[in-house]
Amino acid sequence: MAGRIVVGVDGSEPSLRALRWAAGQAALTGDSLQTVIGWEYPASWATLMPGVPPEFDPERLAKQILDESIDQALTPGEAAAVIRTVVGGNATQALIDAAKGASLLVVGDRGHSGFKAAVLGSVSSHVTQHASCPVVVVRGEPADD
């Protein structure tokens, strides 16, 4: 019986590597592949800006990032089979929630924060500790560090 592999995508190169790895694993196991991206308004906006510009649509931007990432990382056949999930909320919690009942959760070793001194980013570190399924953290090549 096939299961479901969940992969976190934020458009960063580590998340694209994780997406490619997860697609390969799904092809081997016959599992479906679900991509997840979370979005939030930056907390500082509430105090620094009187209002969010009406044309700013973070959900649409997140969907665009997800679609472009899938198109960039996967073949058209792989991309057509992907379940695409855009969640309004914290990325870490979105991944933990999506991974309930999944065979596997896959994330890159770090996202857009770029704090390269850390072995893992905050999202990958948190999901390895709290996900209800096995987690794979896809690391970059040594030259990437």
GROMACS .gro file of C-alpha atoms in nm:
model
  145
    1MET     CA    1   0.000   0.000   0.000
    2ALA     CA    2   0.146   0.333  -0.108
    3GLY     CA    3   0.181   0.612   0.141
    4ARG     CA    4   0.252   0.982   0.123
    5ILE     CA    5   0.579   1.173   0.134
    6VAL     CA    6   0.556   1.536   0.250
    7VAL     CA    7   0.829   1.781   0.150
    8GLY     CA    8   0.878   2.138   0.267
    9VAL     CA    9   0.947   2.389  -0.010
   10ASP     CA   10   1.035   2.758   0.027
   11GLY     CA   11   1.215   2.824  -0.301
   12SER     CA   12   1.564   2.804  -0.148
   13GLU     CA   13   1.825   2.576  -0.303
   14PRO     CA   14   1.821   2.341   0.000
   15SER     CA   15   1.444   2.301  -0.038
   16LEU     CA   16   1.484   2.229  -0.411
   17ARG     CA   17   1.738   1.956  -0.328
   18ALA     CA   18   1.492   1.814  -0.075
   19LEU     CA   19   1.215   1.823  -0.336
   20ARG     CA   20   1.430   1.637  -0.591
   21TRP     CA   21   1.527   1.378  -0.329
   22ALA     CA   22   1.167   1.331  -0.218
   23ALA     CA   23   1.049   1.288  -0.579
   24GLY     CA   24   1.312   1.018  -0.629
   25GLN     CA   25   1.206   0.843  -0.310
   26ALA     CA   26   0.839   0.863  -0.410
   27ALA     CA   27   0.925   0.705  -0.746
   28LEU     CA   28   1.102   0.419  -0.567
   29THR     CA   29   0.828   0.354  -0.311
   30GLY     CA   30   0.517   0.441  -0.511
   31ASP     CA   31   0.418   0.698  -0.247
   32SER     CA   32   0.239   1.016  -0.347
   33LEU     CA   33   0.433   1.340  -0.310
   34GLN     CA   34   0.286   1.637  -0.125
   35THR     CA   35   0.466   1.971  -0.129
   36VAL     CA   36   0.398   2.220   0.150
   37ILE     CA   37   0.478   2.589   0.180
   38GLY     CA   38   0.371   2.805   0.472
   39TRP     CA   39   0.334   3.182   0.475
   40GLU     CA   40   0.288   3.445   0.744
   41TYR     CA   41   0.281   3.821   0.761
   42PRO     CA   42   0.608   3.935   0.919
   43ALA     CA   43   0.551   4.010   1.288
   44SER     CA   44   0.729   4.345   1.258
   45TRP     CA   45   0.467   4.474   1.014
   46ALA     CA   46   0.215   4.521   1.292
   47THR     CA   47   0.436   4.776   1.466
   48LEU     CA   48   0.634   4.927   1.177
   49MET     CA   49   0.367   4.974   0.916
   50PRO     CA   50   0.022   5.127   0.957
   51GLY     CA   51  -0.119   4.874   0.713
   52VAL     CA   52  -0.033   4.617   0.456
   53PRO     CA   53  -0.056   4.738   0.095
   54PRO     CA   54  -0.384   4.608  -0.049
   55GLU     CA   55  -0.210   4.456  -0.352
   56PHE     CA   56   0.021   4.245  -0.133
   57ASP     CA   57  -0.108   3.889  -0.132
   58PRO     CA   58   0.131   3.659   0.058
   59GLU     CA   59  -0.078   3.352  -0.019
   60ARG     CA   60  -0.054   3.416  -0.392
   61LEU     CA   61   0.320   3.479  -0.358
   62ALA     CA   62   0.365   3.152  -0.167
   63LYS     CA   63   0.170   2.962  -0.434
   64GLN     CA   64   0.386   3.121  -0.703
   65ILE     CA   65   0.706   3.022  -0.519
   66LEU     CA   66   0.576   2.667  -0.479
   67ASP     CA   67   0.475   2.637  -0.845
   68GLU     CA   68   0.806   2.779  -0.970
   69SER     CA   69   1.005   2.553  -0.737
   70ILE     CA   70   0.821   2.243  -0.857
   71ASP     CA   71   0.866   2.343  -1.222
   72GLN     CA   72   1.237   2.410  -1.165
   73ALA     CA   73   1.317   2.095  -0.967
   74LEU     CA   74   1.099   1.828  -1.127
   75THR     CA   75   1.023   1.690  -1.470
   76PRO     CA   76   0.682   1.783  -1.615
   77GLY     CA   77   0.555   1.431  -1.544
   78GLU     CA   78   0.669   1.444  -1.182
   79ALA     CA   79   0.529   1.795  -1.138
   80ALA     CA   80   0.187   1.693  -1.270
   81ALA     CA   81   0.149   1.428  -0.998
   82VAL     CA   82   0.249   1.652  -0.705
   83ILE     CA   83  -0.006   1.754  -0.442
   84ARG     CA   84   0.048   2.127  -0.380
   85THR     CA   85  -0.038   2.266  -0.037
   86VAL     CA   86  -0.020   2.633   0.059
   87VAL     CA   87  -0.082   2.697   0.429
   88GLY     CA   88  -0.140   3.030   0.598
   89GLY     CA   89   0.066   2.998   0.913
   90ASN     CA   90   0.401   2.905   1.055
   91ALA     CA   91   0.602   2.685   0.817
   92THR     CA   92   0.720   2.453   1.093
   93GLN     CA   93   0.369   2.387   1.221
   94ALA     CA   94   0.236   2.352   0.866
   95LEU     CA   95   0.489   2.076   0.799
   96ILE     CA   96   0.424   1.898   1.128
   97ASP     CA   97   0.049   1.907   1.064
   98ALA     CA   98   0.082   1.792   0.701
   99ALA     CA   99   0.311   1.506   0.805
  100LYS     CA  100   0.048   1.345   1.029
  101GLY     CA  101  -0.018   1.005   0.876
  102ALA     CA  102   0.261   1.046   0.619
  103SER     CA  103   0.527   0.784   0.547
  104LEU     CA  104   0.802   1.044   0.552
  105LEU     CA  105   0.870   1.416   0.592
  106VAL     CA  106   1.156   1.563   0.387
  107VAL     CA  107   1.315   1.906   0.439
  108GLY     CA  108   1.631   2.083   0.333
  109ASP     CA  109   1.898   2.151   0.592
  110ARG     CA  110   1.822   2.524   0.596
  111GLY     CA  111   1.593   2.767   0.421
  112HIS     CA  112   1.617   3.130   0.325
  113SER     CA  113   1.752   3.252   0.660
  114GLY     CA  114   2.104   3.185   0.537
  115PHE     CA  115   2.257   3.145   0.882
  116LYS     CA  116   2.523   2.911   0.746
  117ALA     CA  117   2.706   2.856   1.074
  118ALA     CA  118   2.417   2.642   1.196
  119VAL     CA  119   2.418   2.274   1.108
  120LEU     CA  120   2.039   2.285   1.066
  121GLY     CA  121   1.797   2.569   1.016
  122SER     CA  122   1.522   2.635   1.267
  123VAL     CA  123   1.248   2.460   1.065
  124SER     CA  124   1.449   2.145   0.993
  125SER     CA  125   1.569   2.129   1.352
  126HIS     CA  126   1.217   2.167   1.490
  127VAL     CA  127   1.049   1.914   1.261
  128THR     CA  128   1.311   1.648   1.338
  129GLN     CA  129   1.212   1.678   1.702
  130HIS     CA  130   0.834   1.703   1.667
  131ALA     CA  131   0.711   1.528   1.352
  132SER     CA  132   0.500   1.216   1.401
  133CYS     CA  133   0.670   1.033   1.113
  134PRO     CA  134   1.030   0.969   1.008
  135VAL     CA  135   1.213   1.281   0.884
  136VAL     CA  136   1.487   1.309   0.623
  137VAL     CA  137   1.699   1.623   0.621
  138VAL     CA  138   1.867   1.662   0.282
  139ARG     CA  139   2.204   1.828   0.320
  140GLY     CA  140   2.390   2.017   0.050
  141GLU     CA  141   2.719   1.935  -0.107
  142PRO     CA  142   3.034   2.027   0.092
  143ALA     CA  143   3.103   2.307  -0.157
  144ASP     CA  144   2.767   2.464  -0.064
  145ASP     CA  145   2.864   2.513   0.302
   0.00000   0.00000   0.00000
